[in-house]
């Protein structure tokens, strides 16, 4: 995979999104709980819990398992209530095994208007897999996800960071039209993968609740809310001064942002956006459709 260090440049690609917004905000909720490595599945322990105490792989880590269970039992519904309260369009990045293990949430998602982004069958690092293993995981997810969510799944992204083959494997699947593994831009862009025109809708590791645990960390949820609000405010100011329409991606996880105090940061950000007529909460498929329509 070749590096591309040239982006959209100084000239604004376009002034406003087709819905009239200067700034489109896309919240991506990472639904991973139940797809992580765990003893009952013969996969050992996962390291992304609420604490950083190393657990011997020979010992079952019930603490981390319980933390993930909180996300599926409590956290996801707390976030759902906030999205419904603010009438927000969002994207759910779904690991298929997580959805298989939470039928009530699968039913809610199937009945909702929200977008679904494929996030693997298991929540595992593809950089540690062989090409055959990564392809098998992608194909497994893409076989079961459309039935689980009741509609086609058109986008793909993996845990942490992609392998050199991830985009090629995604582009080879006939149902997928874009990936969100890149973090090298804010706006979408077109590329080519083995002769196929391919859309990239970048993700963000910065406007992301993983920053509660990755340095520089947030001392309180208020700092996360302030960061998100500051980013949206700056993008809006930038758009008003000739930079063109902007896109902001926010990454959330039910096991983290579904905790009561941290959910307050999500609430405060949603309230801010709701008060800005030039900012719109959108899901990723809307962005894909708009970008295709604009043919940029």
PDB file of C-alpha atoms in Angstrom:
ATOM      1  CA  UNK A   1       0.000   0.000   0.000  1.00  0.00           C
ATOM      2  CA  UNK A   2       1.511   3.302  -1.114  1.00  0.00           C
ATOM      3  CA  UNK A   3       1.374   6.377   1.088  1.00  0.00           C
ATOM      4  CA  UNK A   4      -0.556   9.404  -0.136  1.00  0.00           C
ATOM      5  CA  UNK A   5       0.592  12.653   1.436  1.00  0.00           C
ATOM      6  CA  UNK A   6      -1.553  14.938  -0.744  1.00  0.00           C
ATOM      7  CA  UNK A   7      -5.086  15.602   0.434  1.00  0.00           C
ATOM      8  CA  UNK A   8      -7.844  17.947  -0.732  1.00  0.00           C
ATOM      9  CA  UNK A   9      -5.576  20.982  -0.429  1.00  0.00           C
ATOM     10  CA  UNK A  10      -6.436  24.578   0.415  1.00  0.00           C
ATOM     11  CA  UNK A  11      -9.363  25.118  -1.982  1.00  0.00           C
ATOM     12  CA  UNK A  12     -12.693  24.059  -0.508  1.00  0.00           C
ATOM     13  CA  UNK A  13     -14.155  21.015  -2.330  1.00  0.00           C
ATOM     14  CA  UNK A  14     -17.689  22.375  -1.730  1.00  0.00           C
ATOM     15  CA  UNK A  15     -19.392  24.915   0.503  1.00  0.00           C
ATOM     16  CA  UNK A  16     -22.150  22.881   2.152  1.00  0.00           C
ATOM     17  CA  UNK A  17     -23.329  19.311   2.379  1.00  0.00           C
ATOM     18  CA  UNK A  18     -26.385  18.462   0.249  1.00  0.00           C
ATOM     19  CA  UNK A  19     -28.605  18.792   3.339  1.00  0.00           C
ATOM     20  CA  UNK A  20     -27.420  22.384   3.810  1.00  0.00           C
ATOM     21  CA  UNK A  21     -25.087  21.798   6.782  1.00  0.00           C
ATOM     22  CA  UNK A  22     -21.650  23.357   6.956  1.00  0.00           C
ATOM     23  CA  UNK A  23     -20.466  20.642   9.367  1.00  0.00           C
ATOM     24  CA  UNK A  24     -21.627  17.030   9.353  1.00  0.00           C
ATOM     25  CA  UNK A  25     -21.005  15.137  12.594  1.00  0.00           C
ATOM     26  CA  UNK A  26     -20.982  11.352  12.442  1.00  0.00           C
ATOM     27  CA  UNK A  27     -20.991   9.408  15.708  1.00  0.00           C
ATOM     28  CA  UNK A  28     -19.750   5.835  15.344  1.00  0.00           C
ATOM     29  CA  UNK A  29     -20.725   3.508  18.190  1.00  0.00           C
ATOM     30  CA  UNK A  30     -18.357   0.535  18.324  1.00  0.00           C
ATOM     31  CA  UNK A  31     -20.410  -2.539  19.274  1.00  0.00           C
ATOM     32  CA  UNK A  32     -17.739  -5.051  20.305  1.00  0.00           C
ATOM     33  CA  UNK A  33     -18.991  -6.555  23.561  1.00  0.00           C
ATOM     34  CA  UNK A  34     -19.149 -10.330  23.186  1.00  0.00           C
ATOM     35  CA  UNK A  35     -16.802 -10.384  20.203  1.00  0.00           C
ATOM     36  CA  UNK A  36     -13.651  -9.836  22.256  1.00  0.00           C
ATOM     37  CA  UNK A  37     -11.272 -12.622  23.267  1.00  0.00           C
ATOM     38  CA  UNK A  38     -12.625 -14.476  26.308  1.00  0.00           C
ATOM     39  CA  UNK A  39     -12.087 -17.797  28.051  1.00  0.00           C
ATOM     40  CA  UNK A  40     -15.532 -19.268  27.273  1.00  0.00           C
ATOM     41  CA  UNK A  41     -14.625 -19.026  23.589  1.00  0.00           C
ATOM     42  CA  UNK A  42     -11.211 -20.612  24.094  1.00  0.00           C
ATOM     43  CA  UNK A  43      -9.475 -17.364  23.133  1.00  0.00           C
ATOM     44  CA  UNK A  44      -7.782 -16.311  26.382  1.00  0.00           C
ATOM     45  CA  UNK A  45      -8.288 -12.812  27.799  1.00  0.00           C
ATOM     46  CA  UNK A  46      -8.685  -9.425  26.145  1.00  0.00           C
ATOM     47  CA  UNK A  47      -6.620  -6.469  27.323  1.00  0.00           C
ATOM     48  CA  UNK A  48      -9.103  -3.628  26.728  1.00  0.00           C
ATOM     49  CA  UNK A  49     -10.870  -3.528  30.068  1.00  0.00           C
ATOM     50  CA  UNK A  50     -11.434  -0.737  32.542  1.00  0.00           C
ATOM     51  CA  UNK A  51      -8.056  -1.277  34.183  1.00  0.00           C
ATOM     52  CA  UNK A  52      -4.514  -2.055  33.071  1.00  0.00           C
ATOM     53  CA  UNK A  53      -3.636  -4.842  35.509  1.00  0.00           C
ATOM     54  CA  UNK A  54      -1.963  -7.647  33.542  1.00  0.00           C
ATOM     55  CA  UNK A  55      -3.714 -10.990  33.978  1.00  0.00           C
ATOM     56  CA  UNK A  56      -1.886 -14.258  33.401  1.00  0.00           C
ATOM     57  CA  UNK A  57      -3.378 -15.778  30.220  1.00  0.00           C
ATOM     58  CA  UNK A  58      -3.707 -19.036  32.164  1.00  0.00           C
ATOM     59  CA  UNK A  59      -6.185 -17.336  34.518  1.00  0.00           C
ATOM     60  CA  UNK A  60      -9.669 -16.306  33.433  1.00  0.00           C
ATOM     61  CA  UNK A  61     -10.114 -12.505  33.629  1.00  0.00           C
ATOM     62  CA  UNK A  62     -13.640 -12.189  35.006  1.00  0.00           C
ATOM     63  CA  UNK A  63     -13.128  -8.498  35.691  1.00  0.00           C
ATOM     64  CA  UNK A  64     -12.605  -7.604  32.045  1.00  0.00           C
ATOM     65  CA  UNK A  65     -15.384  -9.954  30.959  1.00  0.00           C
ATOM     66  CA  UNK A  66     -17.746  -8.176  33.348  1.00  0.00           C
ATOM     67  CA  UNK A  67     -16.678  -4.805  32.031  1.00  0.00           C
ATOM     68  CA  UNK A  68     -17.545  -5.838  28.478  1.00  0.00           C
ATOM     69  CA  UNK A  69     -20.861  -7.249  29.726  1.00  0.00           C
ATOM     70  CA  UNK A  70     -21.700  -3.866  31.247  1.00  0.00           C
ATOM     71  CA  UNK A  71     -21.430  -2.373  27.780  1.00  0.00           C
ATOM     72  CA  UNK A  72     -23.978  -4.766  26.291  1.00  0.00           C
ATOM     73  CA  UNK A  73     -26.283  -4.943  29.320  1.00  0.00           C
ATOM     74  CA  UNK A  74     -26.355  -1.250  30.316  1.00  0.00           C
ATOM     75  CA  UNK A  75     -24.099   1.010  28.276  1.00  0.00           C
ATOM     76  CA  UNK A  76     -25.594   0.440  24.852  1.00  0.00           C
ATOM     77  CA  UNK A  77     -29.104   1.245  26.102  1.00  0.00           C
ATOM     78  CA  UNK A  78     -27.926   4.407  27.854  1.00  0.00           C
ATOM     79  CA  UNK A  79     -26.451   5.634  24.566  1.00  0.00           C
ATOM     80  CA  UNK A  80     -29.577   4.575  22.652  1.00  0.00           C
ATOM     81  CA  UNK A  81     -31.741   6.647  24.988  1.00  0.00           C
ATOM     82  CA  UNK A  82     -29.543   9.690  24.367  1.00  0.00           C
ATOM     83  CA  UNK A  83     -29.679   9.262  20.582  1.00  0.00           C
ATOM     84  CA  UNK A  84     -33.451   8.960  20.721  1.00  0.00           C
ATOM     85  CA  UNK A  85     -33.725  11.969  23.035  1.00  0.00           C
ATOM     86  CA  UNK A  86     -31.784  14.164  20.588  1.00  0.00           C
ATOM     87  CA  UNK A  87     -33.204  12.502  17.445  1.00  0.00           C
ATOM     88  CA  UNK A  88     -29.642  11.808  16.312  1.00  0.00           C
ATOM     89  CA  UNK A  89     -28.661   9.803  13.244  1.00  0.00           C
ATOM     90  CA  UNK A  90     -25.641   7.672  14.130  1.00  0.00           C
ATOM     91  CA  UNK A  91     -23.578   4.776  12.784  1.00  0.00           C
ATOM     92  CA  UNK A  92     -23.175   1.506  14.651  1.00  0.00           C
ATOM     93  CA  UNK A  93     -19.881  -0.220  13.879  1.00  0.00           C
ATOM     94  CA  UNK A  94     -20.859  -3.796  14.632  1.00  0.00           C
ATOM     95  CA  UNK A  95     -18.878  -6.938  15.317  1.00  0.00           C
ATOM     96  CA  UNK A  96     -21.218  -9.663  14.132  1.00  0.00           C
ATOM     97  CA  UNK A  97     -20.593 -12.008  17.063  1.00  0.00           C
ATOM     98  CA  UNK A  98     -21.438  -9.217  19.498  1.00  0.00           C
ATOM     99  CA  UNK A  99     -24.790  -8.720  17.791  1.00  0.00           C
ATOM    100  CA  UNK A 100     -25.509 -12.458  17.721  1.00  0.00           C
ATOM    101  CA  UNK A 101     -25.122 -12.492  21.504  1.00  0.00           C
ATOM    102  CA  UNK A 102     -27.401  -9.529  22.203  1.00  0.00           C
ATOM    103  CA  UNK A 103     -30.721 -10.293  20.458  1.00  0.00           C
ATOM    104  CA  UNK A 104     -32.653  -7.392  22.080  1.00  0.00           C
ATOM    105  CA  UNK A 105     -30.169  -4.849  20.751  1.00  0.00           C
ATOM    106  CA  UNK A 106     -30.069  -6.596  17.355  1.00  0.00           C
ATOM    107  CA  UNK A 107     -33.869  -6.279  17.199  1.00  0.00           C
ATOM    108  CA  UNK A 108     -33.719  -2.582  18.138  1.00  0.00           C
ATOM    109  CA  UNK A 109     -31.036  -1.893  15.534  1.00  0.00           C
ATOM    110  CA  UNK A 110     -32.960  -3.806  12.870  1.00  0.00           C
ATOM    111  CA  UNK A 111     -36.038  -1.635  13.516  1.00  0.00           C
ATOM    112  CA  UNK A 112     -34.069   1.638  13.611  1.00  0.00           C
ATOM    113  CA  UNK A 113     -33.087   4.024  10.813  1.00  0.00           C
ATOM    114  CA  UNK A 114     -29.416   4.016  11.796  1.00  0.00           C
ATOM    115  CA  UNK A 115     -26.467   3.039   9.647  1.00  0.00           C
ATOM    116  CA  UNK A 116     -24.455  -0.166  10.168  1.00  0.00           C
ATOM    117  CA  UNK A 117     -20.723  -0.439   9.513  1.00  0.00           C
ATOM    118  CA  UNK A 118     -19.051  -3.861   9.488  1.00  0.00           C
ATOM    119  CA  UNK A 119     -16.429  -4.221  12.227  1.00  0.00           C
ATOM    120  CA  UNK A 120     -15.420  -7.870  11.859  1.00  0.00           C
ATOM    121  CA  UNK A 121     -16.976 -11.076  13.083  1.00  0.00           C
ATOM    122  CA  UNK A 122     -14.646 -11.207  16.081  1.00  0.00           C
ATOM    123  CA  UNK A 123     -13.070  -8.135  17.649  1.00  0.00           C
ATOM    124  CA  UNK A 124      -9.474  -9.160  16.997  1.00  0.00           C
ATOM    125  CA  UNK A 125      -6.301  -7.592  15.656  1.00  0.00           C
ATOM    126  CA  UNK A 126      -6.096  -8.379  11.962  1.00  0.00           C
ATOM    127  CA  UNK A 127      -2.373  -7.556  11.945  1.00  0.00           C
ATOM    128  CA  UNK A 128      -1.803 -10.791  13.896  1.00  0.00           C
ATOM    129  CA  UNK A 129      -3.812 -12.866  11.398  1.00  0.00           C
ATOM    130  CA  UNK A 130      -2.790 -14.562   8.186  1.00  0.00           C
ATOM    131  CA  UNK A 131      -4.455 -13.352   4.990  1.00  0.00           C
ATOM    132  CA  UNK A 132      -6.665 -16.436   4.994  1.00  0.00           C
ATOM    133  CA  UNK A 133      -7.762 -15.791   8.590  1.00  0.00           C
ATOM    134  CA  UNK A 134      -8.544 -12.135   7.910  1.00  0.00           C
ATOM    135  CA  UNK A 135     -10.503 -12.984   4.768  1.00  0.00           C
ATOM    136  CA  UNK A 136     -12.453 -15.679   6.616  1.00  0.00           C
ATOM    137  CA  UNK A 137     -13.373 -13.268   9.419  1.00  0.00           C
ATOM    138  CA  UNK A 138     -14.566 -10.627   6.933  1.00  0.00           C
ATOM    139  CA  UNK A 139     -16.595 -13.115   4.917  1.00  0.00           C
ATOM    140  CA  UNK A 140     -18.131 -14.645   8.059  1.00  0.00           C
ATOM    141  CA  UNK A 141     -19.253 -11.209   9.247  1.00  0.00           C
ATOM    142  CA  UNK A 142     -20.633 -10.254   5.853  1.00  0.00           C
ATOM    143  CA  UNK A 143     -22.628 -13.481   5.665  1.00  0.00           C
ATOM    144  CA  UNK A 144     -24.441 -12.947   8.960  1.00  0.00           C
ATOM    145  CA  UNK A 145     -24.620  -9.165   9.434  1.00  0.00           C
ATOM    146  CA  UNK A 146     -27.248  -8.372   6.755  1.00  0.00           C
ATOM    147  CA  UNK A 147     -29.663 -10.867   8.326  1.00  0.00           C
ATOM    148  CA  UNK A 148     -28.951  -9.570  11.819  1.00  0.00           C
ATOM    149  CA  UNK A 149     -29.496  -5.896  10.928  1.00  0.00           C
ATOM    150  CA  UNK A 150     -32.106  -6.341   8.211  1.00  0.00           C
ATOM    151  CA  UNK A 151     -30.324  -4.325   5.519  1.00  0.00           C
ATOM    152  CA  UNK A 152     -27.147  -4.358   3.418  1.00  0.00           C
ATOM    153  CA  UNK A 153     -23.816  -3.536   5.048  1.00  0.00           C
ATOM    154  CA  UNK A 154     -21.718  -1.365   2.742  1.00  0.00           C
ATOM    155  CA  UNK A 155     -18.734  -0.269   4.841  1.00  0.00           C
ATOM    156  CA  UNK A 156     -15.897  -1.942   6.715  1.00  0.00           C
ATOM    157  CA  UNK A 157     -13.290  -1.194   9.385  1.00  0.00           C
ATOM    158  CA  UNK A 158     -11.226  -3.331  11.736  1.00  0.00           C
ATOM    159  CA  UNK A 159      -9.960  -3.233  15.309  1.00  0.00           C
ATOM    160  CA  UNK A 160      -7.173  -0.731  16.002  1.00  0.00           C
ATOM    161  CA  UNK A 161      -5.414  -0.467  12.661  1.00  0.00           C
ATOM    162  CA  UNK A 162      -5.655  -2.365   9.362  1.00  0.00           C
ATOM    163  CA  UNK A 163      -3.165  -4.736   7.842  1.00  0.00           C
ATOM    164  CA  UNK A 164      -1.605  -4.017   4.466  1.00  0.00           C
ATOM    165  CA  UNK A 165      -4.182  -6.331   2.894  1.00  0.00           C
ATOM    166  CA  UNK A 166      -7.344  -5.085   4.689  1.00  0.00           C
ATOM    167  CA  UNK A 167      -8.466  -2.629   2.022  1.00  0.00           C
ATOM    168  CA  UNK A 168      -7.788  -5.110  -0.763  1.00  0.00           C
ATOM    169  CA  UNK A 169      -9.843  -7.785   0.985  1.00  0.00           C
ATOM    170  CA  UNK A 170     -12.708  -5.363   1.640  1.00  0.00           C
ATOM    171  CA  UNK A 171     -12.710  -4.077  -1.943  1.00  0.00           C
ATOM    172  CA  UNK A 172     -12.846  -7.665  -3.208  1.00  0.00           C
ATOM    173  CA  UNK A 173     -16.198  -8.191  -1.469  1.00  0.00           C
ATOM    174  CA  UNK A 174     -19.071  -7.359  -3.852  1.00  0.00           C
ATOM    175  CA  UNK A 175     -21.298  -5.793  -1.178  1.00  0.00           C
ATOM    176  CA  UNK A 176     -18.741  -3.362   0.261  1.00  0.00           C
ATOM    177  CA  UNK A 177     -18.168   0.073  -1.285  1.00  0.00           C
ATOM    178  CA  UNK A 178     -16.039   1.905   1.300  1.00  0.00           C
ATOM    179  CA  UNK A 179     -13.780   1.469   4.312  1.00  0.00           C
ATOM    180  CA  UNK A 180     -13.187   3.566   7.411  1.00  0.00           C
ATOM    181  CA  UNK A 181      -9.772   2.318   8.490  1.00  0.00           C
ATOM    182  CA  UNK A 182      -7.892   5.465   7.433  1.00  0.00           C
ATOM    183  CA  UNK A 183      -7.112   8.222   9.913  1.00  0.00           C
ATOM    184  CA  UNK A 184      -5.216  10.416   7.419  1.00  0.00           C
ATOM    185  CA  UNK A 185      -7.999  12.912   6.632  1.00  0.00           C
ATOM    186  CA  UNK A 186     -11.314  14.277   7.863  1.00  0.00           C
ATOM    187  CA  UNK A 187     -13.173  14.317   4.550  1.00  0.00           C
ATOM    188  CA  UNK A 188     -13.791  11.256   2.380  1.00  0.00           C
ATOM    189  CA  UNK A 189     -11.659  10.617  -0.684  1.00  0.00           C
ATOM    190  CA  UNK A 190     -11.528   8.229  -3.627  1.00  0.00           C
ATOM    191  CA  UNK A 191      -8.758   5.758  -4.303  1.00  0.00           C
ATOM    192  CA  UNK A 192      -8.324   2.737  -6.548  1.00  0.00           C
ATOM    193  CA  UNK A 193      -7.942  -0.859  -5.416  1.00  0.00           C
ATOM    194  CA  UNK A 194      -6.964  -3.354  -8.103  1.00  0.00           C
ATOM    195  CA  UNK A 195      -8.891  -1.457 -10.753  1.00  0.00           C
ATOM    196  CA  UNK A 196     -11.954  -0.759  -8.600  1.00  0.00           C
ATOM    197  CA  UNK A 197     -12.872   2.794  -7.623  1.00  0.00           C
ATOM    198  CA  UNK A 198     -13.004   2.762  -3.847  1.00  0.00           C
ATOM    199  CA  UNK A 199     -14.224   5.291  -1.311  1.00  0.00           C
ATOM    200  CA  UNK A 200     -12.466   5.964   1.998  1.00  0.00           C
ATOM    201  CA  UNK A 201     -14.434   7.653   4.789  1.00  0.00           C
ATOM    202  CA  UNK A 202     -11.795   8.293   7.472  1.00  0.00           C
ATOM    203  CA  UNK A 203     -12.256   7.468  11.145  1.00  0.00           C
ATOM    204  CA  UNK A 204     -10.816   9.314  14.161  1.00  0.00           C
ATOM    205  CA  UNK A 205      -8.648   8.020  16.976  1.00  0.00           C
ATOM    206  CA  UNK A 206      -8.580  11.544  18.467  1.00  0.00           C
ATOM    207  CA  UNK A 207     -12.280  12.368  18.851  1.00  0.00           C
ATOM    208  CA  UNK A 208     -12.682   9.006  20.508  1.00  0.00           C
ATOM    209  CA  UNK A 209     -13.473   7.813  24.029  1.00  0.00           C
ATOM    210  CA  UNK A 210     -10.413   5.526  23.979  1.00  0.00           C
ATOM    211  CA  UNK A 211      -8.686   8.698  25.122  1.00  0.00           C
ATOM    212  CA  UNK A 212      -9.967   7.995  28.604  1.00  0.00           C
ATOM    213  CA  UNK A 213      -7.198   5.374  28.682  1.00  0.00           C
ATOM    214  CA  UNK A 214      -4.619   6.465  26.088  1.00  0.00           C
ATOM    215  CA  UNK A 215      -2.298   9.371  26.813  1.00  0.00           C
ATOM    216  CA  UNK A 216      -3.036  12.221  26.904  1.00  0.00           C
ATOM    217  CA  UNK A 217      -6.010  11.034  28.935  1.00  0.00           C
ATOM    218  CA  UNK A 218      -9.097  12.912  30.114  1.00  0.00           C
ATOM    219  CA  UNK A 219      -9.157  13.549  33.851  1.00  0.00           C
ATOM    220  CA  UNK A 220     -12.958  13.870  33.792  1.00  0.00           C
ATOM    221  CA  UNK A 221     -15.714  13.297  31.211  1.00  0.00           C
ATOM    222  CA  UNK A 222     -16.052  17.069  31.036  1.00  0.00           C
ATOM    223  CA  UNK A 223     -12.709  17.160  29.228  1.00  0.00           C
ATOM    224  CA  UNK A 224     -14.025  14.768  26.563  1.00  0.00           C
ATOM    225  CA  UNK A 225     -17.132  16.913  26.078  1.00  0.00           C
ATOM    226  CA  UNK A 226     -15.013  20.066  25.893  1.00  0.00           C
ATOM    227  CA  UNK A 227     -12.737  18.448  23.315  1.00  0.00           C
ATOM    228  CA  UNK A 228     -15.650  17.395  21.096  1.00  0.00           C
ATOM    229  CA  UNK A 229     -17.408  20.749  21.413  1.00  0.00           C
ATOM    230  CA  UNK A 230     -14.173  22.637  20.691  1.00  0.00           C
ATOM    231  CA  UNK A 231     -13.570  20.542  17.572  1.00  0.00           C
ATOM    232  CA  UNK A 232     -17.099  21.067  16.225  1.00  0.00           C
ATOM    233  CA  UNK A 233     -16.923  24.767  17.024  1.00  0.00           C
ATOM    234  CA  UNK A 234     -13.593  25.148  15.220  1.00  0.00           C
ATOM    235  CA  UNK A 235     -14.789  23.211  12.162  1.00  0.00           C
ATOM    236  CA  UNK A 236     -17.875  25.416  11.976  1.00  0.00           C
ATOM    237  CA  UNK A 237     -15.758  28.570  12.230  1.00  0.00           C
ATOM    238  CA  UNK A 238     -13.409  27.175   9.582  1.00  0.00           C
ATOM    239  CA  UNK A 239     -16.306  26.398   7.250  1.00  0.00           C
ATOM    240  CA  UNK A 240     -17.712  29.899   7.664  1.00  0.00           C
ATOM    241  CA  UNK A 241     -14.355  31.361   6.644  1.00  0.00           C
ATOM    242  CA  UNK A 242     -13.909  29.604   3.330  1.00  0.00           C
ATOM    243  CA  UNK A 243     -12.606  26.148   4.189  1.00  0.00           C
ATOM    244  CA  UNK A 244     -15.721  24.492   2.791  1.00  0.00           C
ATOM    245  CA  UNK A 245     -17.986  21.889   4.333  1.00  0.00           C
ATOM    246  CA  UNK A 246     -16.382  19.791   7.055  1.00  0.00           C
ATOM    247  CA  UNK A 247     -16.895  16.302   8.496  1.00  0.00           C
ATOM    248  CA  UNK A 248     -16.278  15.324  12.119  1.00  0.00           C
ATOM    249  CA  UNK A 249     -16.180  11.686  13.223  1.00  0.00           C
ATOM    250  CA  UNK A 250     -16.647  10.716  16.887  1.00  0.00           C
ATOM    251  CA  UNK A 251     -15.891   7.209  18.156  1.00  0.00           C
ATOM    252  CA  UNK A 252     -17.791   5.832  21.180  1.00  0.00           C
ATOM    253  CA  UNK A 253     -17.871   2.467  22.981  1.00  0.00           C
ATOM    254  CA  UNK A 254     -20.810   1.292  25.135  1.00  0.00           C
ATOM    255  CA  UNK A 255     -18.536  -0.151  27.848  1.00  0.00           C
ATOM    256  CA  UNK A 256     -16.849   3.235  28.274  1.00  0.00           C
ATOM    257  CA  UNK A 257     -19.180   6.046  27.200  1.00  0.00           C
ATOM    258  CA  UNK A 258     -22.125   4.017  28.478  1.00  0.00           C
ATOM    259  CA  UNK A 259     -20.946   4.574  32.058  1.00  0.00           C
ATOM    260  CA  UNK A 260     -23.146   7.223  33.708  1.00  0.00           C
ATOM    261  CA  UNK A 261     -20.563   9.973  34.188  1.00  0.00           C
ATOM    262  CA  UNK A 262     -19.047   9.515  30.738  1.00  0.00           C
ATOM    263  CA  UNK A 263     -22.481   9.426  29.124  1.00  0.00           C
ATOM    264  CA  UNK A 264     -22.839  12.962  30.446  1.00  0.00           C
ATOM    265  CA  UNK A 265     -20.097  14.017  28.019  1.00  0.00           C
ATOM    266  CA  UNK A 266     -22.052  12.484  25.130  1.00  0.00           C
ATOM    267  CA  UNK A 267     -25.223  14.234  26.314  1.00  0.00           C
ATOM    268  CA  UNK A 268     -23.508  17.613  26.529  1.00  0.00           C
ATOM    269  CA  UNK A 269     -22.006  17.233  23.066  1.00  0.00           C
ATOM    270  CA  UNK A 270     -25.347  16.228  21.555  1.00  0.00           C
ATOM    271  CA  UNK A 271     -26.991  19.222  23.239  1.00  0.00           C
ATOM    272  CA  UNK A 272     -24.362  21.554  21.772  1.00  0.00           C
ATOM    273  CA  UNK A 273     -24.787  20.163  18.258  1.00  0.00           C
ATOM    274  CA  UNK A 274     -28.587  20.326  18.548  1.00  0.00           C
ATOM    275  CA  UNK A 275     -28.284  24.064  19.173  1.00  0.00           C
ATOM    276  CA  UNK A 276     -26.230  24.731  16.039  1.00  0.00           C
ATOM    277  CA  UNK A 277     -28.401  25.002  12.897  1.00  0.00           C
ATOM    278  CA  UNK A 278     -25.362  24.742  10.614  1.00  0.00           C
ATOM    279  CA  UNK A 279     -24.242  21.424  12.142  1.00  0.00           C
ATOM    280  CA  UNK A 280     -26.059  18.181  11.359  1.00  0.00           C
ATOM    281  CA  UNK A 281     -25.802  14.765  12.983  1.00  0.00           C
ATOM    282  CA  UNK A 282     -25.593  12.236  10.150  1.00  0.00           C
ATOM    283  CA  UNK A 283     -24.774   8.595   9.653  1.00  0.00           C
ATOM    284  CA  UNK A 284     -21.984   7.311   7.453  1.00  0.00           C
ATOM    285  CA  UNK A 285     -24.133   6.019   4.618  1.00  0.00           C
ATOM    286  CA  UNK A 286     -25.526   9.534   4.133  1.00  0.00           C
ATOM    287  CA  UNK A 287     -21.953  10.791   3.776  1.00  0.00           C
ATOM    288  CA  UNK A 288     -21.160   8.038   1.264  1.00  0.00           C
ATOM    289  CA  UNK A 289     -24.265   8.861  -0.789  1.00  0.00           C
ATOM    290  CA  UNK A 290     -23.549  12.606  -0.719  1.00  0.00           C
ATOM    291  CA  UNK A 291     -19.904  12.173  -1.699  1.00  0.00           C
ATOM    292  CA  UNK A 292     -20.891   9.909  -4.570  1.00  0.00           C
ATOM    293  CA  UNK A 293     -23.572  12.370  -5.662  1.00  0.00           C
ATOM    294  CA  UNK A 294     -21.103  15.276  -5.575  1.00  0.00           C
ATOM    295  CA  UNK A 295     -18.573  13.130  -7.498  1.00  0.00           C
ATOM    296  CA  UNK A 296     -15.608  14.829  -5.849  1.00  0.00           C
TER     297      UNK A 296
END
